[in-house]
mmCIF file of C-alpha atoms and ligand atoms in Angstrom:
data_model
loop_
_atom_site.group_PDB
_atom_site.id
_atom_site.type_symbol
_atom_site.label_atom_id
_atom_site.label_comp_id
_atom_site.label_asym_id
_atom_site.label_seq_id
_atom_site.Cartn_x
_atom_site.Cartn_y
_atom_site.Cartn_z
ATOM 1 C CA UNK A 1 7.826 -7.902 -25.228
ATOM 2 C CA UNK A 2 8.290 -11.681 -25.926
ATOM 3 C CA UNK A 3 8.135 -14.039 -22.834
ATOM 4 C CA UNK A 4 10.835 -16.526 -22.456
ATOM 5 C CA UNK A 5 10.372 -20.005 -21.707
ATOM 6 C CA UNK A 6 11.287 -19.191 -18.117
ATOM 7 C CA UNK A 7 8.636 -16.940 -17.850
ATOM 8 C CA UNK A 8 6.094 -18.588 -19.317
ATOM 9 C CA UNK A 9 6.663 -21.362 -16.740
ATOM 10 C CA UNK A 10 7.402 -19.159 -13.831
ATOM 11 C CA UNK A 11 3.550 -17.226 -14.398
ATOM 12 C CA UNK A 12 1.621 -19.751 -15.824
ATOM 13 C CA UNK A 13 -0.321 -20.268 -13.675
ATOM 14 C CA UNK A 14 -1.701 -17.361 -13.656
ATOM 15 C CA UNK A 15 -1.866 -16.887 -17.404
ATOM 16 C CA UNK A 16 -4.195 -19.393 -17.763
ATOM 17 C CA UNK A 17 -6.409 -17.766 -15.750
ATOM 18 C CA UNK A 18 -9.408 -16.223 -17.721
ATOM 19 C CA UNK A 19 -8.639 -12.063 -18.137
ATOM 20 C CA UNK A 20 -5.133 -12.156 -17.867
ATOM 21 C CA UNK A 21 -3.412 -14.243 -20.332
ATOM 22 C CA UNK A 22 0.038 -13.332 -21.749
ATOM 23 C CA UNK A 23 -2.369 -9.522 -22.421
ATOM 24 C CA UNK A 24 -2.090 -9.181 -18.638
ATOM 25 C CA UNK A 25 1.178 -10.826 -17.505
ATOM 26 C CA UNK A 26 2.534 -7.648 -19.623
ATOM 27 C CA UNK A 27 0.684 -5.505 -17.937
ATOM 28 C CA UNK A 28 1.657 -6.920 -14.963
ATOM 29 C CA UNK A 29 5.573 -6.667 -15.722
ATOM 30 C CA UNK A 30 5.105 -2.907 -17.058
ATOM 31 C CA UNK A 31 3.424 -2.017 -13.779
ATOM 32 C CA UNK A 32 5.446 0.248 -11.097
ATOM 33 C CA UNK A 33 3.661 0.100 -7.947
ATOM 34 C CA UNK A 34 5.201 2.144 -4.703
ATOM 35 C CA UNK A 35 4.541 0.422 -1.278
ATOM 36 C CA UNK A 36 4.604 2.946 1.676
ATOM 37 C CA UNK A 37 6.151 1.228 4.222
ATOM 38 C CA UNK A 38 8.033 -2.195 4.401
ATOM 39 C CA UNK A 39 6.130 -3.399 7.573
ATOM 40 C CA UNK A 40 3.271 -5.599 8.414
ATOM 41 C CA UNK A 41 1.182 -4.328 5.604
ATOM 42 C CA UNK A 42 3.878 -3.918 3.084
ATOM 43 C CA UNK A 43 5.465 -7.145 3.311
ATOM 44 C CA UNK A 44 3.173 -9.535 2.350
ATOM 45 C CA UNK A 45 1.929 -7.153 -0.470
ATOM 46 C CA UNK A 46 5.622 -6.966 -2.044
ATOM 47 C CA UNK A 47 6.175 -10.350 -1.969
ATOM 48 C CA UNK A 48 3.154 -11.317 -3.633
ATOM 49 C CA UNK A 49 3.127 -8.377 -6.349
ATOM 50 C CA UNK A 50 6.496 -9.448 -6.605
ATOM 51 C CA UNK A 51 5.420 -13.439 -7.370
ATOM 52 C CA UNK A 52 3.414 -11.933 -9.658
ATOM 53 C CA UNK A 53 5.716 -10.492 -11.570
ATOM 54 C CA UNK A 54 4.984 -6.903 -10.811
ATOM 55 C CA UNK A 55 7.591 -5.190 -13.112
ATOM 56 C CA UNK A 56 8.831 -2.154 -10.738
ATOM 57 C CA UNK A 57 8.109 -2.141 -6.839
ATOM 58 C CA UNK A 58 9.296 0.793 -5.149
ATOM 59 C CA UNK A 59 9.653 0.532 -1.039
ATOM 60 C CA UNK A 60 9.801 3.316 1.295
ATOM 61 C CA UNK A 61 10.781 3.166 4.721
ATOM 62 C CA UNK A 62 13.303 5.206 6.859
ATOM 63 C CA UNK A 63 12.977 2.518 9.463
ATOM 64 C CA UNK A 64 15.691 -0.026 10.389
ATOM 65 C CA UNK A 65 14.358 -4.023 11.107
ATOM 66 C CA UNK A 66 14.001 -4.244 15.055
ATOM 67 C CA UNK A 67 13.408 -7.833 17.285
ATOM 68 C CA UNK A 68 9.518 -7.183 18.014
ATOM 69 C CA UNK A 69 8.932 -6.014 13.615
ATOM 70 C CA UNK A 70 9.616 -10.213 13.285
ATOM 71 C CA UNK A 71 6.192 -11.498 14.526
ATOM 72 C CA UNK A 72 4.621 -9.768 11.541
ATOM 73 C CA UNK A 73 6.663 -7.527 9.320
ATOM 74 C CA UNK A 74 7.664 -10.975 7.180
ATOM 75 C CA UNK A 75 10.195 -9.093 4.385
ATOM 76 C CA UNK A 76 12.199 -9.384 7.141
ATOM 77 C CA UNK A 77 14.873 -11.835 8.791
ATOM 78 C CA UNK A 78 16.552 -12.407 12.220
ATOM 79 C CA UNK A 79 19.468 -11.786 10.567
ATOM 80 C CA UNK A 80 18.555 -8.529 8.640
ATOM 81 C CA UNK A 81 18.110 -6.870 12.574
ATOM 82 C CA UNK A 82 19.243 -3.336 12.606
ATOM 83 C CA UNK A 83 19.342 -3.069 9.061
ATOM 84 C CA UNK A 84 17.457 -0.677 6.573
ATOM 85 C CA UNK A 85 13.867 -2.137 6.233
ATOM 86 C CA UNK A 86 14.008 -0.808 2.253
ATOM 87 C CA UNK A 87 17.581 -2.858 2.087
ATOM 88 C CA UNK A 88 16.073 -6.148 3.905
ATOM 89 C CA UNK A 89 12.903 -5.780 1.734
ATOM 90 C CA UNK A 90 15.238 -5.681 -1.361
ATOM 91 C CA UNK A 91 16.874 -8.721 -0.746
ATOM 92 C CA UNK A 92 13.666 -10.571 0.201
ATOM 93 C CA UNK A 93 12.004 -9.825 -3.057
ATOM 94 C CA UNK A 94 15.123 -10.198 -5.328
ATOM 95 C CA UNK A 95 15.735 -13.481 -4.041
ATOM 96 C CA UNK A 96 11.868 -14.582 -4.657
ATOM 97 C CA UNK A 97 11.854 -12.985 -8.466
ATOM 98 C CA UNK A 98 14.618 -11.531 -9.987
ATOM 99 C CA UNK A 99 12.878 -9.968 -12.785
ATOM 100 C CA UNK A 100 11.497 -7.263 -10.193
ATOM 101 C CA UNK A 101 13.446 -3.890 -10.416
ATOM 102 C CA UNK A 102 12.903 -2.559 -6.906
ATOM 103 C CA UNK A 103 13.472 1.017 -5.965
ATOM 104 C CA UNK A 104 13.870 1.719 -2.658
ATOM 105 C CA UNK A 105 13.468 5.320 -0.812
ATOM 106 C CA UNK A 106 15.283 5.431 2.876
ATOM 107 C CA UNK A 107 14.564 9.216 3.163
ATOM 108 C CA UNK A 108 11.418 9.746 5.874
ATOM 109 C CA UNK A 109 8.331 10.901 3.464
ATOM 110 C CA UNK A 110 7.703 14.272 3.645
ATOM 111 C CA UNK A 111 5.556 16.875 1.872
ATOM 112 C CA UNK A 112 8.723 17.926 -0.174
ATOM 113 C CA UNK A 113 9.476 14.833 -1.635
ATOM 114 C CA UNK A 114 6.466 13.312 -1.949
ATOM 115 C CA UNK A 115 5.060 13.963 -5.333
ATOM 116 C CA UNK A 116 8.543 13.990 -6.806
ATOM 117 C CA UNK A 117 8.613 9.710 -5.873
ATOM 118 C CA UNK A 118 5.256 8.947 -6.438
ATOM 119 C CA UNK A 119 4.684 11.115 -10.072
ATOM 120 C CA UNK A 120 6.768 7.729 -11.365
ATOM 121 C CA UNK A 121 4.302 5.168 -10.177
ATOM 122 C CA UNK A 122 1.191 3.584 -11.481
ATOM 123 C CA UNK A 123 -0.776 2.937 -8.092
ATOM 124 C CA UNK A 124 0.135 3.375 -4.500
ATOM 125 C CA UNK A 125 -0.586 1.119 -1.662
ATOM 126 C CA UNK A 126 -0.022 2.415 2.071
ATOM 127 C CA UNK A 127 0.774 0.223 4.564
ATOM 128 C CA UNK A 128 1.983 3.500 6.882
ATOM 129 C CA UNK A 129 1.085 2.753 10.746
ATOM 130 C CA UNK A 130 0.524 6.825 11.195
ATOM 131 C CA UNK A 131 -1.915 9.572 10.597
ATOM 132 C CA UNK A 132 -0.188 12.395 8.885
ATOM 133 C CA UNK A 133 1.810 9.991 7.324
ATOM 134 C CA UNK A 134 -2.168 8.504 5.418
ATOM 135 C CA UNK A 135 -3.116 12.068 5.109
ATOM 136 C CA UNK A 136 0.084 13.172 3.298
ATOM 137 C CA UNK A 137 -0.111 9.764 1.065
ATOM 138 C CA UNK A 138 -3.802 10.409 0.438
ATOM 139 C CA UNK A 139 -3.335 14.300 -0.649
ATOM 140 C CA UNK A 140 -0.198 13.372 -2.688
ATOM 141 C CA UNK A 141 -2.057 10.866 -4.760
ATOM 142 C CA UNK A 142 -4.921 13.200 -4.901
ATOM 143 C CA UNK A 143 -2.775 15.716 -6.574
ATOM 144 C CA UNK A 144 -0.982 13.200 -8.915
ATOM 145 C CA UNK A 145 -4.207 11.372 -9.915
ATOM 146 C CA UNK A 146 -3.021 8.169 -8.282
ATOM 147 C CA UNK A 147 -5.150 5.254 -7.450
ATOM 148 C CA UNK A 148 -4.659 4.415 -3.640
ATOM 149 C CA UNK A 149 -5.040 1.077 -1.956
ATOM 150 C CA UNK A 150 -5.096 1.755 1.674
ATOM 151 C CA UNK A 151 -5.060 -0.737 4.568
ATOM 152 C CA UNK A 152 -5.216 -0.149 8.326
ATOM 153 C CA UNK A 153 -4.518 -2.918 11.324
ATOM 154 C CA UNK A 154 -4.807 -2.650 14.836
ATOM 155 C CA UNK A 155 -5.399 -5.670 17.075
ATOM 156 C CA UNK A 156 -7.700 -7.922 16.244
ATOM 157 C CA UNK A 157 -8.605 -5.719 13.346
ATOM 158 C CA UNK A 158 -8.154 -4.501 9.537
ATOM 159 C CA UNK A 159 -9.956 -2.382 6.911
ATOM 160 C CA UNK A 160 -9.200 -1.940 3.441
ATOM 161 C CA UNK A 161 -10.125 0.233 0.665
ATOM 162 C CA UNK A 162 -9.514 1.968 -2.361
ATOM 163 C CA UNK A 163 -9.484 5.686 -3.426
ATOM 164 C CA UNK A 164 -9.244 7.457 -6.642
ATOM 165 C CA UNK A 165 -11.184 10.641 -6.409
ATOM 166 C CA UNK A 166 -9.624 11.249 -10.183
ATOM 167 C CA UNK A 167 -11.953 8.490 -11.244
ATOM 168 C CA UNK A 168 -14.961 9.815 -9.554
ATOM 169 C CA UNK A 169 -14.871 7.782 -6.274
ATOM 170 C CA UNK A 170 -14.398 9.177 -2.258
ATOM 171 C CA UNK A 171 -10.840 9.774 -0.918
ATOM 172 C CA UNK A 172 -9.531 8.831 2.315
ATOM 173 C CA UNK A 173 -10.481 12.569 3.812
ATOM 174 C CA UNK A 174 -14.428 12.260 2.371
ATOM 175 C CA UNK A 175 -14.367 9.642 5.207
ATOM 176 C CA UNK A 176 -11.759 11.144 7.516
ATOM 177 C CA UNK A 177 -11.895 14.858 6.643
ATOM 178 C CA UNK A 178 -9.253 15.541 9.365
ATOM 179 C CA UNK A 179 -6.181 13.689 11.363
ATOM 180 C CA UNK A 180 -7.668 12.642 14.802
ATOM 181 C CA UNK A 181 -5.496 14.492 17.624
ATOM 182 C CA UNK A 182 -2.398 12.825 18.654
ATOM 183 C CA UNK A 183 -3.073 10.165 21.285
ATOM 184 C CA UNK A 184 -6.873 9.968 20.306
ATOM 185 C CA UNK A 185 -6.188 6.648 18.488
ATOM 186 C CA UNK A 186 -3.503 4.099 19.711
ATOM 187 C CA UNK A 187 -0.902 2.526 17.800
ATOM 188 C CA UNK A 188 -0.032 -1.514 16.876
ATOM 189 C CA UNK A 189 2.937 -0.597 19.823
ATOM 190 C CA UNK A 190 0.515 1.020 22.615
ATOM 191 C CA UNK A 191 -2.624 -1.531 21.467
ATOM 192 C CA UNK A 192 -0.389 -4.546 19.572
ATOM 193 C CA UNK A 193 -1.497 -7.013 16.555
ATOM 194 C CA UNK A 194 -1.703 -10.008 15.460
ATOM 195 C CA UNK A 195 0.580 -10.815 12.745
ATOM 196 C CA UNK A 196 -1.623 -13.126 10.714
ATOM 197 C CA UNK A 197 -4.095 -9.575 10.392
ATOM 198 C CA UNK A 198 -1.582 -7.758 9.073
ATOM 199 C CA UNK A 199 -0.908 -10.469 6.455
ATOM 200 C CA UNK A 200 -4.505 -11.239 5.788
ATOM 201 C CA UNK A 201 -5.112 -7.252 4.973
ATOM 202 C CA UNK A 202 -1.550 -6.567 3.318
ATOM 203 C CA UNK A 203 -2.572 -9.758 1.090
ATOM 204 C CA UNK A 204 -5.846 -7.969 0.117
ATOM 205 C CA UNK A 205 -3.856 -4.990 -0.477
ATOM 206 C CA UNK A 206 -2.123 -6.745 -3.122
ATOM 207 C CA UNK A 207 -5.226 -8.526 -4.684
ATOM 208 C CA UNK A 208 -7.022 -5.104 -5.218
ATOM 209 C CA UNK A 209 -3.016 -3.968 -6.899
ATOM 210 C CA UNK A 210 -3.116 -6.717 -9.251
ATOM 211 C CA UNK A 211 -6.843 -6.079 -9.688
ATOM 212 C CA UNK A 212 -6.541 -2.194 -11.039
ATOM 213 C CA UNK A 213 -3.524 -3.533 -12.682
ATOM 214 C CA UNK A 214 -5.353 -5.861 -15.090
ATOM 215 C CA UNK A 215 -8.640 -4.005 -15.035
ATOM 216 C CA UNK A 216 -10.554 -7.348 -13.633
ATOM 217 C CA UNK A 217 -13.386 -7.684 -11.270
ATOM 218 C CA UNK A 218 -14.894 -5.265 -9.070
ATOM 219 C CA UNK A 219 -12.656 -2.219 -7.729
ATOM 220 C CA UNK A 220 -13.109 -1.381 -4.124
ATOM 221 C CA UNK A 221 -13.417 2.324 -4.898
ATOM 222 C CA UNK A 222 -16.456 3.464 -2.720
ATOM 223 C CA UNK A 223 -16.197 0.283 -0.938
ATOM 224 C CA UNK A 224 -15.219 0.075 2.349
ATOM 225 C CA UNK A 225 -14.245 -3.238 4.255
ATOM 226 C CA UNK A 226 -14.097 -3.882 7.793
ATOM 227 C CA UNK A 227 -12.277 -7.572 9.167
ATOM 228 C CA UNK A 228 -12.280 -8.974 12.421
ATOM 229 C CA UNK A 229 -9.928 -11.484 13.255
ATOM 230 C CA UNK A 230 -12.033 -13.072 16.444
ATOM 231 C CA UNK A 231 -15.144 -13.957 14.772
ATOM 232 C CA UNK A 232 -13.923 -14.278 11.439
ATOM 233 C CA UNK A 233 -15.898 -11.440 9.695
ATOM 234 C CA UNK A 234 -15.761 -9.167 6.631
ATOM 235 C CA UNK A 235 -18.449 -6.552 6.550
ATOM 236 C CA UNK A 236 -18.188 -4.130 4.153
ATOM 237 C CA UNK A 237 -20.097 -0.410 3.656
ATOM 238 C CA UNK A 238 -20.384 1.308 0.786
ATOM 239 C CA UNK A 239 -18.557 5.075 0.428
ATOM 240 C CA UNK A 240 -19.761 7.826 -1.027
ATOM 241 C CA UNK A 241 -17.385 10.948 -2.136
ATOM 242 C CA UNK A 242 -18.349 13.928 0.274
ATOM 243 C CA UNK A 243 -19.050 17.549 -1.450
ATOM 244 C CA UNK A 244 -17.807 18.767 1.606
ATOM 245 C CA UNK A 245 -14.556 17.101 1.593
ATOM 246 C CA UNK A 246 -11.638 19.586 2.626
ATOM 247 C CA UNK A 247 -9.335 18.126 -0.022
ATOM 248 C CA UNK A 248 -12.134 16.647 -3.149
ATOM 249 C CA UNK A 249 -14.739 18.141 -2.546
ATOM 250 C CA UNK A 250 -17.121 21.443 -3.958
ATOM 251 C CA UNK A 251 -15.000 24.006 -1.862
ATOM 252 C CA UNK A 252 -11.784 22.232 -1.511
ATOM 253 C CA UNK A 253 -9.906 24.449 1.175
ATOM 254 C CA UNK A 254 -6.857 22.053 0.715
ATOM 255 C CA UNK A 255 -5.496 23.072 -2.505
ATOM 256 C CA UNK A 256 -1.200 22.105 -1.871
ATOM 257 C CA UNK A 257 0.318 19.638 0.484
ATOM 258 C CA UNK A 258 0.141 20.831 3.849
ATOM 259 C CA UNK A 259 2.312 20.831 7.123
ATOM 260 C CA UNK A 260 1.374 17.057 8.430
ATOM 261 C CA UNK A 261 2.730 16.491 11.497
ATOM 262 C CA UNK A 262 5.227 14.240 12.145
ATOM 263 C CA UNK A 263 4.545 11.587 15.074
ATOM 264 C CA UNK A 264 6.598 8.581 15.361
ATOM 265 C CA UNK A 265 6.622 5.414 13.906
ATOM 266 C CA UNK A 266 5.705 2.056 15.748
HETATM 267 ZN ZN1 ZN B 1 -12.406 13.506 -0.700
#
């Protein structure tokens, strides 16, 4: 792949930055990273994979844009209300960088068709605002030998980390072996969040993406980072894998995707 002059302009920035180089802007433009969910999380990391010149960004969302997704889900315009979030999200990231091919998936993510979307991806980064909806991504990239970037908001609050079991660090289950009941935990539309949380953990999101995508720095597999948006803190713990874990563990007694059930979406 040559670059044209366009290109060389549009990323150079970034390709004079030591370990990436025109080596790594190709890396970055053969890269197909899926984003679960076009929301708070989501947005900010497709548009800046996408200024990055991430080659192939899949979205997945059955959700249409509503009034109160505005104050933080930023793919999204006034004007795009009541549309597809996938179709809004398109347009957003076309208009920023052309060169991204972005495949979108309106179909709610199930068991069934899980493995079938994700099997054509490099990485995965979830941005889902529901349990089963985490377990099901982390089990499906489990059994595809997918690295995971996960983030989680709530509040004043985010974590982030980054699983892949298949290269000997924890899942999401060695922390979280199983789904806490419904109701146990509430979500951004029972507790709310701050928008600028969501974009300060989505951003990370797409740091650690771009990260496993070049092969630079220090992964956050076995890392696991907690932020608070009050006092301004990042405090991080390390993460081991579990032996017991249900799905990677000695005895796995998860061996197929399971029944997750389906609660819904804030
Ligand atoms: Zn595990």
């Amino acid at each position: 792949m040559k670059f044209s002059d366009e290109q060389i302009h549009r990323y150079s920035r970034q390709m004079i930055l030591p370990g990436i180089g025109g080596k790594g802007q190709r890396k970055l433009m053969e890269a197909k990273v899926l984003i679960m969910g076009a929301g708070g999380l989501g947005s900010p990391a497709a548009i800046y994979l996408a200024a990055a010149g991430v080659g192939t960004i899949g979205l997945a969302d059955f959700d249409r844009v509503e009034l109160h997704n505005l104050q933080r889900q930023i793919l999204h315009k006034t004007d795009d209300l009541g549309r597809l979030k996938v179709e809004s999200g398109r347009e957003t990231v076309e208009s920023l960088n052309p060169e991204v091919k972005v495949q979108t998936y309106s179909d709610r993510i199930v068991s069934a068709n899980i493995r079938e979307i994700i099997k054509g991806y490099d990485l995965v980064l979830d941005g889902s605002d529901n349990f089963p909806t985490r377990f099901l991504v982390n089990d499906a990239c489990y059994f595809e030998r997918k690295t995971l970037i996960s983030g989680a908001i709530l509040r004043f609050d985010g974590q982030l980390s980054t699983f892949k079991p298949h290269a000997g660090g924890p899942c999401y289950r060695c922390l979280f072996p199983e789904p806490p009941p419904p109701g146990m935990v509430p979500s951004c539309q029972e507790a709310g969040v701050l928008g600028a949380v969501a974009g300060v953990i989505g951003i990370l999101q797409a740091n650690e993406a771009l990260k496993e995508i070049l092969g630079l720095g220090e992964s956050m597999a076995g890392r696991f980072l907690m932020f608070n948006a009050l006092n301004l803190s990042f405090h991080e713990v390390k993460i081991a894998k579990n032996s017991n874990c249900p799905l990677c563990g000695e005895n796995p007694t998860i061996k197929e995707l399971i029944e997750y059930l389906q609660v819904c979406q804030a």
